[in-house]
Every structure is written in structure tokens, then in C-alpha cells.
Amino acid sequence: MISMACNIAGVSMKNPIIMASGTYGFGREYQEYVAPALLGGIVGKGLTLHPKDGNQGVRINETASGLLNSVGLENPGVVAFLKDELDEMTRWDTAVIANIGGANLEEYVQAVALITENAQKRRTMNRRGVDMLELNISCPNVKQGGMQFGVQTEMARDVVRQVRNVTTLPLVVKLSPNAENITEMAIMCEKEGADGVSLINTFSAMKIDIRRRRSVFENTYAGLSGPAIKPIALRMVHQVAQAVSIPVIGIGGISSVEDIIEFTMAGAAAIQIGTYNFIQLRAGAELVEGLEQWMQREKVNSLDEIRGII
Amino acid sequence: MISMACNIAGVSMKNPIIMASGTYGFGREYQEYVAPALLGGIVGKGLTLHPKDGNQGVRINETASGLLNSVGLENPGVVAFLKDELDEMTRWDTAVIANIGGANLEEYVQAVALITENAQKRRTMNRRGVDMLELNISCPNVKQGGMQFGVQTEMARDVVRQVRNVTTLPLVVKLSPNAENITEMAIMCEKEGADGVSLINTFSAMKIDIRRRRSVFENTYAGLSGPAIKPIALRMVHQVAQAVSIPVIGIGGISSVEDIIEFTMAGAAAIQIGTYNFIQLRAGAELVEGLEQWMQREKVNSLDEIRGII
Amino acid sequence: MAMAMIISNEALAPQIYVMKVQGDYKGKMGQFYMLRSGMSYPLLPRPISIYDIGEHDISFLYRVVGEGTQQLSKLLPGQEIKLEGPFGNGFPQVEGSLGLIGGGMGTAPLLLAAKHYPHAHVYLGFAEQSFGVEAFQAVAASVQVKVGGSIVEQVNPARYKYMFSCGPTPMLQALALQTVGTSSRLYISTERHMACGIGACLGCTIRTRTGNRRVCKEGPVFPVEEVELDDLHGM
Amino acid sequence: MAMAMIISNEALAPQIYVMKVQGDYKGKMGQFYMLRSGMSYPLLPRPISIYDIGEHDISFLYRVVGEGTQQLSKLLPGQEIKLEGPFGNGFPQVEGSLGLIGGGMGTAPLLLAAKHYPHAHVYLGFAEQSFGVEAFQAVAASVQVKVGGSIVEQVNPARYKYMFSCGPTPMLQALALQTVGTSSRLYISTERHMACGIGACLGCTIRTRTGNRRVCKEGPVFPVEEVELDDLHGM
Ligand SMILES: Cc1cc2nc3c(=O)[nH]c(=O)nc-3n(C[C@H](O)[C@H](O)[C@H](O)COP(=O)(O)OP(=O)(O)OC[C@H]3O[C@@H](n4cnc5c(N)ncnc54)[C@H](O)[C@@H]3O)c2cc1C
Ligand SMILES: Cc1cc2nc3c(=O)[nH]c(=O)nc-3n(C[C@H](O)[C@H](O)[C@H](O)COP(=O)(O)OP(=O)(O)OC[C@H]3O[C@@H](n4cnc5c(N)ncnc54)[C@H](O)[C@@H]3O)c2cc1C
Ligand SMILES: Cc1cc2nc3c(=O)[nH]c(=O)nc-3n(C[C@H](O)[C@H](O)[C@H](O)COP(=O)(O)O)c2cc1C
Ligand SMILES: Cc1cc2nc3c(=O)[nH]c(=O)nc-3n(C[C@H](O)[C@H](O)[C@H](O)COP(=O)(O)O)c2cc1C
Ligand code: FES
Ligand code: FES
């Protein structure tokens, strides 16, 4: 009997296919195309304590097999999320993961505290709340906060430690490929009590509009995602998976069942789909079905059989 | 009057288009397709003190808009290069740049000393020698040396300093995108007396052969190049060009005149073409001609007018 | 993505193509589909307005500007195309006098509106060469065409209770200025680079008086007074 | 890259195509060209052996295995293709009895050899379905075909002063073993992933008794005794 089920940091998922933050909204828009119950989980759009308008100007630009984005964490803020989105999300039979950013340490801590409190309150009322937190210390598209916390290990340590202090929810830290040393960063997260790490967020990157003689993006740099970065993401996941014993969630350019298998063989406990959702609106359904078929064909009953075998 | 001429670290070139190390052999094979005299310069295949056989197994694998290679610095060694290749290369009217790798500090120093000595000897005989050195502290494809020197600034400092001590030749240091802090690395090179920096070398990356359940490459990881990495390379060149005042040579996925203009606007004094040579055998000729046409059309007399304007 | 078969794909003018695709497709005037060929390059599908809808087919009028549209233009009848839609809000249901003002490719989404409102006056402006004019002439009471110069000059907003417009930013801005002080209500169709097309990525937002709005979801059609006109930067 | 026009591009069998390209092309048996469509994806051109050369055309026989060859298979007569070559060394000029042993796609580079040496005996093995056999029958004195199983079993190396072979690694290895102890000289055509195709990148090297050799330059044809057979890993 084939089973795709997995348990990430104490959260059971029916399969390891999770929708990545910022590429799936809060799941509403995709409902019509992919039944949420098919998915392992959905990570919501990156949240901050206060609502954010995001960046001005061009936000999306395609590169060779890659996508540059400079959305800049536009989001309704944690309070509005809890009020307007969470009920809907928790109705679906899929793990609900909240992705949290912040302009400073205080904001991270407050945002996480609010969500944790909310989850506890809901539990007392026998209602589902947020299942898991993904701490985003790796957004390259905001001037303050975001990636600045994710580059140097010692700076990140503070955030992870303080957030860990205020939450009992399963906590995954999302790492940046722009980190000075991503392995060291992951080891730090494990030491500070994170329940898992997810990687990678986007690469800081650039495109110049040569006609107008200025950067395409008002923020000068933007974040690169998509198939272009997959080989680098895979290497990083492999390195990190060998260095820590908490679950590693692989992210970066995943666009096929083969890619999922590669990340799993490199040690990923689950994976996230980002840019591929834009390429194929029904990505989630396609990949869940495809993964099951692959397991059947290859007589792999559980992904544990191939996880980390490289 | 349009002029593409430029001067990099004391070496005059007729244009800023240089062929990147490892993608152009020692120029012989391309002669039939691109007249060497058209080019700003040619960087030879990476040399080590002793001949090297390179890596076993698969050496080349295509990814989404990228190329993974694991050649592993196969080369005839410095002595054979000086004996068998240099005469031919110096006959061409283009800058001759020797790219030097090493398994340890001692090897770098000896290799550079040999080339410098040779250049001096040739000069006394009124013959051209190597015009410039490119110090490769960034090859991800060799187990010993190469990139290990290019990740941490302090480790790289030793190599740059000692090499600088034994050579009077113009010295460019080739930086790795895998460096913990590429800007800091460039600043270090400038302080230690390098005449320029070139960036980027390939990203450490991975591909798994899921059928055979092993890495495609015997060395596990390989180096990613090509259009896929261009947006990241451009960002790094922009960052570095703002931090140092020595010339910056831009490398990474450049495949069109537009790309060359982008790197120039980001601050590059010259650029190198690597993977694009494989896509378009006549890349050098096409780009030199295209760049001149672009300058004519846009009424840009010298690239100085647009260099570093972003 | 949903696969469909191409019935025809022909050049109307240099770099201007009409592609007809087989199938029963829904869609209202001003809505769009996301189109891509079966190749894995380029990455993203391209937003293209619905040009026309038949009983068992849908058509798109598009200009070849880059690799995505170039690839579309090379597809042949019988080959497959992937498309998803319809997306966006489209032009509103209105009553009363109506002007339709299109510039260049911006004429594409107006054909369905012209069919829907046969009494509308149609104004079509082109930079160098007109295309697709006959399709409007076949359905509209009045069609004015201008090649070179500004079609906006020929429009008197005071004559219309409503105006729908789509075209280059300078044209939209000129029309907006001309409308100021009249009681005419102008709706414009906007463009943004898009990734998801369904409102999830926030890649296509435009600034409006009431905050960011998604061109793919709340748009592409907005009442002109909502949009910050200086944010209509060409992409 | 040099552009040329496609004259025809037809399926011989499922996933097996012959493409004929217009132009005066040079090339010897066993040499190859690097082919690509005009798209910017995939990145690298693909090495394909010369199948046949006419007065004003050149042909390639290829199997669709991945995106590169799939793209080639979708090109239509009249469309353009980019190609460079001929590259590599090809099969040697020899005198005396000759066996040509091809497996699957490995039959492609042998057709020119069969034309060059009409007295040669041709052995063609296929896993599931034969293709292109008539072309050999039209020029060769003797053609043996086997579908399923190993064609090598039908070859008696002792009968031939020379043998040229191209095909899957297990076939080449079996043939090499069978040749041991005979005086027959076996030349095999090897395959490697390639980037430059002209000997500059060292991406295609193969281990030989005398060190690394470039398949694109010193190869693809090597005397079997030079090649380390365990390095003939399939790619
Ligand atoms: C709602 C909507 C409806 C449209 N309807 C039509 C139509 O009916 N006919 C038509 O010819 N064109 C239409 N366009 C514009 C069309 O989407 C672009 O011309 C096309 O995406 C260009 O792609 P490319 O790969 O050929 O060009 P490239 O320049 O290579 O594209 C590069 C990138 O820029 C994006 N891009 C380029 N131009 C635009 C643009 N104007 N708007 C949004 N993204 C852009 C592409 O999506 C791609 O990501 C519409 C755009 C929108 C937003
Ligand atoms: C000298 C030479 C002559 C050849 N002649 C023919 C021929 O006449 N007919 C024919 O059908 N095939 C021939 N091949 C094999 C052909 O080059 C591959 O099938 C083709 O490159 C596959 O490309 P793809 O994109 O369809 O497949 P993919 O599997 O998607 O290719 C992925 C990558 O692997 C490389 N690759 C895959 N298979 C091979 C292979 N066997 N050898 C080298 N690189 C490979 C591709 O170049 C590409 O970089 C020849 C190969 C060589 C080296
Ligand atoms: C448009 C867009 C918006 C994103 N927003 C967020 C975000 O809010 N928070 C976050 O942690 N990551 C964000 N990401 C990063 C993705 O979650 C993912 O880590 C990255 O895109 C790499 O995966 P991919 O190559 O599969 O897209 C965003 C990515 C894109 C393309
Ligand atoms: C096949 C191959 C071999 C290479 N060998 C070397 C080398 O010997 N020394 C070196 O410094 N860089 C080497 N490089 C890196 C290139 O010089 C260049 O820095 C890199 O490929 C990025 O540029 P590109 O994207 O234009 O290829 C090699 C790259 C490739 C693809
Ligand atoms: S394109 Fe994604 S929100 Fe509009
Ligand atoms: S393919 Fe580059 S050396 Fe052979």
C-alpha cells in the first residue's frame, strides 16, 4: 500500500506537497482549480504585524526560466488575516501554515504571539487554528527587515530565539539563499528549538531596463525564483539535510514529479511549490496525482524509502 | 566617433568582450569561427601548476536555461601551456589572460611565479607573453583548492596577498557567487593590491539522476552557469562595482548585446562570455558587431557614458 | 492547463495575428485568457484579451512583441495551445450613449463591446497601419479610424454617457484629461505584467484611490477616476 | 549559427524522424552536426550524426528522447533550423572485409559507411521496431535485421578484417567481448553529453588508454581497444 502521508514538525499532512508563501494567496483564488483537500498544506501570503501596501512600480518580470518579483510583502496584516482568512482556510482539510515577516524583532515577536494566542483560544473552542508557523527571515523585497535578518547567523539567532520563546506552535524557519552560510544558519535554527527549516526563498537579483536606463524594479533588486534556481536550491537542501536532524522542507523551482523526487532523495521531508503555480494553474493537483503514480510505478511505498539516499 | 576600446588594469583591449575561462579552450578551436583579433581578450582554460585529468563521469548537464559542468580543471599544467599554447595565443591581436587555479597556496604561488617569469623573459626577447592573470579562487568542481579559497574572505586574503607578492603582471581575482560575502571579498582584493576583480564563477549546484538514485556528477555537486544565473550575477556585479574602485569584469549568463549593456550600466568595465559560446559558436563575432551597432543606434560614443549609471 | 486545438492563426498585418481556438469558451467583453504554447519556455502564460467568441471557438488578436507572443505566432492550425480563463472583470453593463475608443492592440477587447452595444460609436487609432477595422464596421453604427496622430482628438466626451477605452498610456491619459469636466463616465482597461492571472500573487496591482487593486481580478477595467493615472506606466 | 531551411521532417516510426535540410553540406561517415531550432530553449544544440548527404541537402535520423529532439520533431518544411558542423573524426578509410553493426539509433551513422563500402555486411538490431532498413537494403550487399534480442549474436567477428559499430553500450560491450581473440579491428562510435562540439569545453571527454580524449574532436569514433569500456556509461 502506497502512502504519501508525512509528519512535519508534529503536523500530519496527507502528502508532502505544500503551496509556497506568496504564490498561493490564502488559497481562495486557487480553490476553483485545485481542491485544497488534495494538498499537503498551504502556506499563506507572508504576513506582517501591520498591513503593508507592498512595493510600487513593476512587481513581476520574467527572466530565462526564472521569475523576478518585487511584491514587497503586500498583506492585510496579522489581525485581518485571523479575522478574514483563517476561518475559510481551516475549513479545508489541509495544513494551514502562516508565513510571518517583520520589519524588526519586535514586530516578529508580536505577530507570532498574536497567532499563537489565537490558536490557543480557538483550541479551547474546539476550532482549528493555524497549524504551523513559517518564519520568513529571507524576503529580499523589503527595505527593512526580511532578508536582513536572514544573512548573518548571529542576527537570525535573535529572531528565532525570541519567536521560539513566545510560541508553542510548530515553528519552521524559512532560510535565504543569500545567507552567508546556509548550513550554519540551519544548525543555529535547530539549536534554538525550531521544529524544521524550509529553503530556499528567492535570490536577490536584478534586471535593468536599458532603454530607460534604470532598474526595472523601484527597489533596485528583486527576488529570483523558478526553474532557473532549482539546481542551486537542490544543492542547498542536500547540504542542510545532512547537517540537521529536524525536517527540511525543500523549495526552489520545483516543477515536476521528478523534481520532487530529486529533493526527496536530497533529504527533503516535504516540498513547496511556488512559481510553478503560475505556469500551471492546476499544479497542486497535477503533482499530487503524478507523485502517487510515480510511487506506484516505481514500487516505492513510502517516500521514506528514498529520502536522503544521496 | 564610436570607440569600444577599454583599458582593464593597464591592459588595452579593443573592446570589452572577453571569452571566459574554460569555455574557450586556449582559443584554437574557435579560430575557424571567430577571428581572435575581433575580441577584447581570451581567458585560457583554468591552469594548475601540474597537469590535471579532471573529473570522471558525466561532465555536462543541461538545466532550465542553465548548464551544469563538472570538468574539474582538466588542463595540461602551466609548463605545457607556456610551451605549447602561448606562442599561438600571443600571435593573435587580442589580450591573453591566464586563469590560474591551485590545490593549495603553494601551487598558486608557484604557478603565478612561473608565468610571471616567463612573461619577463619573453619581454627581454621582445616577445609578448601573458598580458594578465585571472586568479581563480572560485572553481566549485575540484575537491581541493579552487572554491574553498573563495568562500571566506580571510582565507582568500592569503592567496591574493602571496600571489600579488610574486607577480608584477596585471592581476584580476575571479570571485565566487558562493562566497559568504562577495562585496567584502572584492574590497579585500582591492586592499591587497589586485588590479581588478571578475565575477561570477559558477554556482555550486546539483542534479540527481532519480533512476539510478545517485548524483549525476561523481563529485556530487557541479557548477551552474548560463542565462539562468544572469539576474543574480548582475546584482552581484552591481553591488561589487559600488564597493570598489578597481575595474570589475562582469560574468554570468551574458547572451546578448542587451545583457552586455545591463552589466555595463551596473558598473562592469568589461564582460566575459562563457556558456553562450556553446549556444552560438560565433558568439564573440556576433556580440562585438552587435555592440558596435547598438552604440551607433543609441548614439553612445563610449561605454563610459553609461557605465555604472544605475 | 486546459489544452485546445488551434483552428487558424493568421497575420492580419505585420506582427499582428488573429488566433482562433476550438472549444466552447465563456467570456465577457474586456475579460482575458492566459495563453501559452506547449513549450516550457517562456515560463509564464501571456494575458490576451478575448477578441471574439463564436459558438464553438474563441479568438484572440495579438501583436508579436517578445518571445511569448512570437511563439504563439508560430503555432499552426491543428497544433495545441494551452489556455485558462476567462479572467478579470470586463467592461460594465451600461445604458445610454457609448463611445468605444481603442488604440493599436487596445482595439482588441473592444470588439466584443461593439457587438454587445451596436449603437456605440467606435474610434480606432493606429500608429502606422490599421488592422481589424472591418470587424468593427460589420457590427457598429459608426466607426472612425485614424492612422498616425491621436484618435482622441476626434472624440467629444460630452456626447457620451459612457466611454470604454483601451490603448497606450498616453492615449488613455489624453482621453482622461479631455473627459474632465464632462459628465461622461470613462472606463479604461489597464495592463500589468502578470504571473498567476487569478489574483493570488499580487504581481499585477495598480494603485487606486482606494488602495492597491489587482488588474487580473478587480481589473483590467476600472473607472478612470479610481486609477492613479501616473501609475499607468507602460510595462 | 548557420541557418538553413528544412525540406522535410517526417516520422519513420513512432518517435523516429528523418529531417532533410537544404544546402551544400560537407561531412564524412560517422561525423555529426550540432542542431538546434531557433528557440532559446533548450540552451544547447544537440549532436546528431550525419545520416545521408545529397547534392544539395543533408539528412538526419533522430529519435525523440527529450525536449531538444522533441522540438526538432515539431519543425515543419519551410521553417528554419540552425546547424553547425561537420564535427568529429568519423569512421576510418579501410580496405578489406567489413561488418557494420548498428543498434537502434546507432544505425544512423552507418548508412554513409554502407554507401561508401557497398561490399560491407550490415547488421541492424532494434529493440521493438525496425526503421530505416530499406535505405541500407538499397545500397548494401547483405543486410541482416533483428528486432528484439541481440543482433551481436549474428555477427562473427572472425569474418571481418574491420567492424564499425554504433549503438547502446551493452551492445558495444558484447561486440567487443566477442571480438577479443580475433584479428578483427573494431571501431566504435561513442556518445557523450556535449556543450561546444568543437573540442573547447572538455565536457565530452572519455577515458582512453592514453588519457582523456574528446568525443567531439578525437571521437566520436575510436578503435575499441583505446576506450575504457566501463567508461561507456550511457548518458
Ligand atoms: C489584461 C491584459 C490583456 C491583454 N490583451 C492583449 C491582447 O488582446 N492582444 C495583445 O497583443 N496583447 C495583449 N496584452 C499584452 C500582452 O500580454 C503582452 O504583449 C505580452 O505578454 C508580451 O509577451 P511577450 O513574451 O511577447 O513579450 P516580452 O516583452 O518578451 O515579455 C516579457 C515579459 O513582459 C510581460 N509583458 C510584456 N508586455 C506586457 C504588457 N503590455 N502587459 C503585461 N505584461 C507584459 C510578459 O508577460 C513577460 O512576462 C494584454 C495584457 C493584459 C495585462
Ligand atoms: C556524436 C553523437 C551523435 C549522435 N547522433 C545521433 C543521431 O544520429 N540520432 C539521434 O537520435 N541521436 C543521436 N545522438 C544522441 C542525441 O544527441 C541525444 O539523443 C539528444 O542530445 C537528446 O537531447 P534531448 O534534448 O532530446 O534529450 P534530453 O534527455 O532532454 O537531453 C538532456 C541533455 O542530455 C543530453 N543528452 C541526452 N542524451 C544524450 C546522448 N545520448 N548523448 C549526448 N547527450 C545526450 C542532451 O544534449 C541534453 O544536454 C548523438 C549523440 C552524439 C554524442
Ligand atoms: C510572487 C512571489 C511572492 C512571494 N512572496 C513570499 C512571501 O510573502 N513570503 C515568503 O516567505 N516567500 C515568498 N516568496 C518566495 C516563495 O515562497 C518561494 O520560496 C520561492 O519563490 C522559491 O520557490 P519557487 O522557485 O518554487 O517559486 C514569493 C515568491 C514569489 C514568486
Ligand atoms: C564548461 C565550463 C568550464 C569552466 N572552466 C572554468 C575554469 O577553468 N576556470 C574558471 O575560472 N572558470 C571556469 N568556468 C566558469 C566560466 O568562466 C564562467 O565564470 C561561468 O561559466 C559563468 O559565466 P557564463 O554564465 O557566461 O557561462 C567554466 C565554465 C564552464 C561552463
Ligand atoms: S497576476 Fe497574480 S494577482 Fe494578478
Ligand atoms: S563538447 Fe566541448 S570538448 Fe567536446
Coordinates of C-alpha atoms in Angstrom, one line a residue, chain B residues 6-292:
Chain B
C6 CA 38.8 50.0 -23.0
N7 CA 41.7 49.6 -20.5
I8 CA 41.4 47.0 -17.9
A9 CA 44.0 47.0 -15.2
G10 CA 46.6 48.5 -17.5
V11 CA 45.8 46.2 -20.4
S12 CA 44.3 47.9 -23.5
M13 CA 41.6 46.0 -25.2
K14 CA 39.8 46.9 -28.4
N15 CA 36.5 46.1 -26.9
P16 CA 35.2 44.9 -23.5
I17 CA 34.2 41.4 -24.8
I18 CA 36.4 38.7 -23.4
M19 CA 36.0 34.9 -23.7
A20 CA 35.6 33.3 -20.3
S21 CA 37.9 30.6 -18.9
G22 CA 37.0 27.0 -19.5
T23 CA 34.6 27.8 -22.3
Y24 CA 37.1 28.8 -25.0
G25 CA 39.9 26.3 -24.6
F26 CA 43.1 28.2 -25.5
G27 CA 41.2 29.8 -28.4
R28 CA 42.5 27.4 -31.1
E29 CA 39.2 25.6 -31.7
Y30 CA 37.2 28.7 -32.1
Q31 CA 39.6 30.4 -34.6
E32 CA 37.8 28.9 -37.5
Y33 CA 34.6 30.5 -36.4
V34 CA 35.6 33.8 -34.8
A35 CA 38.7 35.7 -35.7
P36 CA 40.6 36.2 -32.4
A37 CA 41.6 39.7 -33.4
L38 CA 37.9 40.7 -33.2
L39 CA 37.9 40.0 -29.4
G40 CA 38.8 42.1 -26.5
G41 CA 40.6 39.2 -24.9
I42 CA 40.6 35.5 -24.3
V43 CA 40.9 33.9 -20.9
G44 CA 42.5 30.4 -21.3
K45 CA 41.3 27.3 -19.7
G46 CA 42.0 27.2 -16.0
L47 CA 45.6 26.2 -15.3
T48 CA 47.2 24.5 -12.4
L49 CA 50.9 24.0 -11.6
H50 CA 50.7 20.3 -12.5
P51 CA 48.7 18.8 -15.3
K52 CA 45.2 17.6 -14.2
D53 CA 42.9 14.9 -15.7
G54 CA 39.8 16.5 -14.4
N55 CA 36.7 14.7 -13.1
Q56 CA 35.3 11.3 -14.2
G57 CA 31.8 10.5 -15.3
V58 CA 29.3 13.0 -16.7
R59 CA 30.8 16.4 -17.0
I60 CA 28.0 18.4 -18.7
N61 CA 24.3 18.5 -18.0
E62 CA 21.7 21.0 -19.1
T63 CA 19.2 22.5 -16.7
A64 CA 16.4 25.1 -17.3
S65 CA 18.3 27.8 -19.1
G66 CA 21.4 26.7 -17.3
L67 CA 24.4 24.4 -17.7
L68 CA 25.9 22.3 -15.0
N69 CA 29.6 21.4 -15.5
S70 CA 32.0 19.3 -13.6
V71 CA 35.0 19.4 -15.8
G72 CA 37.2 19.7 -12.8
L73 CA 40.0 21.8 -14.2
E74 CA 41.3 19.3 -16.7
N75 CA 44.4 21.1 -18.1
P76 CA 47.9 20.5 -19.3
G77 CA 49.6 22.4 -16.5
V78 CA 51.4 25.7 -16.6
V79 CA 54.6 24.5 -18.1
A80 CA 52.9 22.8 -21.1
F81 CA 50.7 25.9 -21.5
L82 CA 53.7 28.2 -21.8
K83 CA 55.4 25.8 -24.2
D84 CA 52.5 24.6 -26.4
E85 CA 49.8 27.3 -26.3
L86 CA 51.2 30.7 -25.5
D87 CA 53.1 31.3 -28.8
E88 CA 50.0 30.7 -30.8
M89 CA 47.8 32.9 -28.5
T90 CA 50.3 35.8 -28.5
R91 CA 50.3 35.8 -32.3
W92 CA 46.7 36.9 -32.2
D93 CA 45.9 40.6 -31.8
T94 CA 43.9 40.1 -28.6
A95 CA 44.6 40.2 -24.9
V96 CA 45.9 36.9 -23.5
I97 CA 44.7 36.2 -20.0
A98 CA 45.8 33.2 -18.0
N99 CA 43.4 31.8 -15.5
I100 CA 45.2 30.1 -12.5
G101 CA 43.8 27.6 -10.1
G102 CA 45.6 25.6 -7.4
A103 CA 45.1 22.8 -4.9
N104 CA 47.0 24.8 -2.2
L105 CA 48.6 28.1 -1.6
E106 CA 52.0 26.9 -2.7
E107 CA 50.7 25.8 -6.0
Y108 CA 49.0 29.1 -6.8
V109 CA 52.2 31.0 -5.9
Q110 CA 54.4 28.7 -8.0
A111 CA 52.1 28.7 -11.0
V112 CA 51.9 32.5 -11.0
A113 CA 55.6 32.9 -10.4
L114 CA 56.3 30.6 -13.5
I115 CA 54.0 32.7 -15.7
T116 CA 55.4 35.9 -14.5
E117 CA 59.0 34.8 -15.0
N118 CA 58.1 33.6 -18.5
A119 CA 56.5 36.9 -19.3
Q120 CA 59.6 38.8 -18.2
K121 CA 61.9 36.5 -20.1
R122 CA 59.8 36.9 -23.3
R123 CA 59.8 40.7 -22.8
T124 CA 63.6 40.8 -22.8
M125 CA 63.4 38.9 -26.1
N126 CA 60.8 41.5 -27.3
R127 CA 58.1 38.9 -27.4
R128 CA 54.6 39.1 -26.0
G129 CA 53.8 37.0 -23.0
V130 CA 50.7 36.6 -20.9
D131 CA 49.0 40.0 -20.6
M132 CA 47.1 39.5 -17.5
L133 CA 46.4 36.9 -14.8
E134 CA 43.0 35.9 -13.6
L135 CA 43.2 34.2 -10.2
N136 CA 40.6 31.6 -9.9
I137 CA 39.7 31.1 -6.3
S138 CA 36.2 30.1 -7.2
C139 CA 36.1 26.7 -9.1
P140 CA 33.4 24.6 -7.4
N141 CA 34.5 21.5 -9.3
V142 CA 37.7 20.4 -7.6
K143 CA 37.9 18.7 -4.2
Q144 CA 41.0 20.5 -3.1
G145 CA 41.6 24.2 -3.6
G146 CA 39.5 26.2 -6.0
M147 CA 36.4 27.4 -4.4
Q148 CA 37.4 26.5 -0.9
F149 CA 39.7 29.6 -1.1
G150 CA 36.9 31.7 -2.4
V151 CA 34.3 31.4 0.2
Q152 CA 35.7 33.1 3.3
T153 CA 37.4 36.4 2.9
E154 CA 40.2 35.7 5.3
M155 CA 41.2 32.5 3.6
A156 CA 41.2 34.3 0.2
R157 CA 43.3 37.1 1.5
D158 CA 46.3 34.8 2.0
V159 CA 46.1 33.6 -1.6
V160 CA 45.7 37.1 -3.1
R161 CA 48.5 38.6 -0.9
Q162 CA 51.0 35.9 -1.7
V163 CA 50.2 35.9 -5.4
R164 CA 50.5 39.6 -5.5
N165 CA 53.9 39.4 -3.9
V166 CA 55.3 37.3 -6.7
T167 CA 53.9 39.0 -9.8
T168 CA 54.1 42.3 -11.5
L169 CA 51.5 41.2 -14.1
P170 CA 48.1 42.8 -14.0
L171 CA 46.2 40.7 -11.5
V172 CA 42.4 40.1 -11.6
V173 CA 40.8 38.0 -9.0
K174 CA 37.8 35.9 -10.1
L175 CA 35.2 35.7 -7.4
S176 CA 32.7 33.0 -6.5
P177 CA 29.0 33.6 -6.0
N178 CA 29.3 31.0 -3.3
A179 CA 31.4 33.5 -1.3
E180 CA 29.9 34.3 2.1
N181 CA 30.1 38.0 1.3
I182 CA 31.2 38.8 -2.2
T183 CA 31.4 42.6 -1.7
E184 CA 33.7 42.1 1.3
M185 CA 35.7 39.7 -0.8
A186 CA 36.1 42.3 -3.6
I187 CA 37.1 45.0 -1.1
M188 CA 39.7 42.7 0.3
C189 CA 41.1 42.1 -3.2
E190 CA 41.4 45.8 -3.8
K191 CA 43.2 46.3 -0.5
E192 CA 45.6 43.5 -1.2
G193 CA 46.6 45.2 -4.5
A194 CA 44.6 43.3 -7.1
D195 CA 44.2 45.3 -10.3
G196 CA 40.6 44.1 -10.8
V197 CA 38.0 41.6 -9.9
S198 CA 35.9 39.4 -12.2
L199 CA 32.7 37.8 -11.2
I200 CA 30.9 35.5 -11.1
N201 CA 32.2 32.0 -11.5
T202 CA 29.6 29.2 -11.4
F203 CA 27.2 28.5 -8.5
S204 CA 27.6 25.2 -6.6
A205 CA 24.6 23.2 -7.7
M206 CA 23.2 19.7 -8.0
K207 CA 21.3 17.3 -10.2
I208 CA 20.1 13.9 -9.2
D209 CA 19.6 11.0 -11.5
I210 CA 16.5 9.7 -9.9
R211 CA 16.5 6.5 -12.0
R212 CA 20.0 5.5 -10.8
R213 CA 19.4 7.1 -7.4
R214 CA 22.6 8.9 -7.4
S215 CA 24.0 12.4 -8.2
V216 CA 24.5 12.9 -11.9
F217 CA 28.0 14.1 -11.1
E218 CA 30.7 12.0 -9.4
N219 CA 31.7 15.0 -7.5
T220 CA 28.1 15.3 -6.1
Y221 CA 27.9 19.0 -6.9
A222 CA 28.7 20.8 -10.1
G223 CA 28.9 24.4 -11.3
L224 CA 25.9 26.2 -12.7
S225 CA 26.3 28.8 -15.5
G226 CA 24.2 30.3 -18.3
P227 CA 21.2 32.6 -18.7
A228 CA 19.6 31.1 -15.6
I229 CA 22.1 32.8 -13.3
K230 CA 22.3 36.2 -15.1
P231 CA 19.9 38.1 -12.8
I232 CA 21.9 37.1 -9.7
A233 CA 25.3 37.8 -11.4
L234 CA 24.0 41.2 -12.4
R235 CA 23.0 42.0 -8.9
M236 CA 26.4 40.9 -7.6
V237 CA 28.3 42.9 -10.2
H238 CA 26.2 46.0 -9.2
Q239 CA 27.0 45.5 -5.6
V240 CA 30.7 45.0 -6.1
A241 CA 31.1 47.8 -8.6
Q242 CA 29.7 50.2 -6.0
A243 CA 32.1 49.0 -3.3
V244 CA 35.4 49.1 -5.1
S245 CA 37.2 51.4 -7.5
I246 CA 39.3 48.8 -9.3
P247 CA 37.7 47.6 -12.6
V248 CA 35.0 44.9 -12.3
I249 CA 34.6 42.4 -15.1
G250 CA 31.1 41.1 -15.3
I251 CA 30.4 37.4 -16.0
G252 CA 27.3 35.2 -15.8
G253 CA 24.9 34.2 -18.4
I254 CA 25.6 37.0 -20.8
S255 CA 24.0 36.1 -24.1
S256 CA 23.1 39.3 -25.9
V257 CA 24.1 42.9 -26.5
E258 CA 21.3 43.9 -24.2
D259 CA 22.9 41.8 -21.4
I260 CA 26.3 43.5 -22.1
I261 CA 24.6 46.9 -21.7
E262 CA 22.9 45.8 -18.5
F263 CA 26.2 44.7 -17.0
T264 CA 27.9 47.9 -18.2
M265 CA 25.2 50.0 -16.6
A266 CA 25.6 48.1 -13.4
G267 CA 29.2 49.1 -13.4
A268 CA 31.2 46.5 -15.3
A269 CA 34.4 47.7 -17.1
A270 CA 34.4 44.7 -19.3
I271 CA 32.4 41.4 -19.6
Q272 CA 33.1 37.8 -20.2
I273 CA 31.2 35.3 -22.4
G274 CA 31.1 31.7 -21.2
T275 CA 28.2 29.4 -21.8
Y276 CA 26.8 31.5 -24.7
N277 CA 29.8 30.3 -26.8
F278 CA 28.2 26.9 -26.7
I279 CA 24.8 28.2 -27.8
Q280 CA 26.2 30.3 -30.6
L281 CA 29.6 29.2 -31.9
R282 CA 30.1 32.7 -33.3
A283 CA 29.1 34.4 -30.1
G284 CA 32.2 36.6 -30.0
A285 CA 31.8 38.0 -33.5
E286 CA 28.1 38.4 -33.2
L287 CA 28.4 40.4 -29.9
V288 CA 31.2 42.6 -31.0
E289 CA 29.4 43.6 -34.1
G290 CA 26.1 43.9 -32.2
L291 CA 27.6 46.1 -29.5
E292 CA 29.0 48.5 -32.1

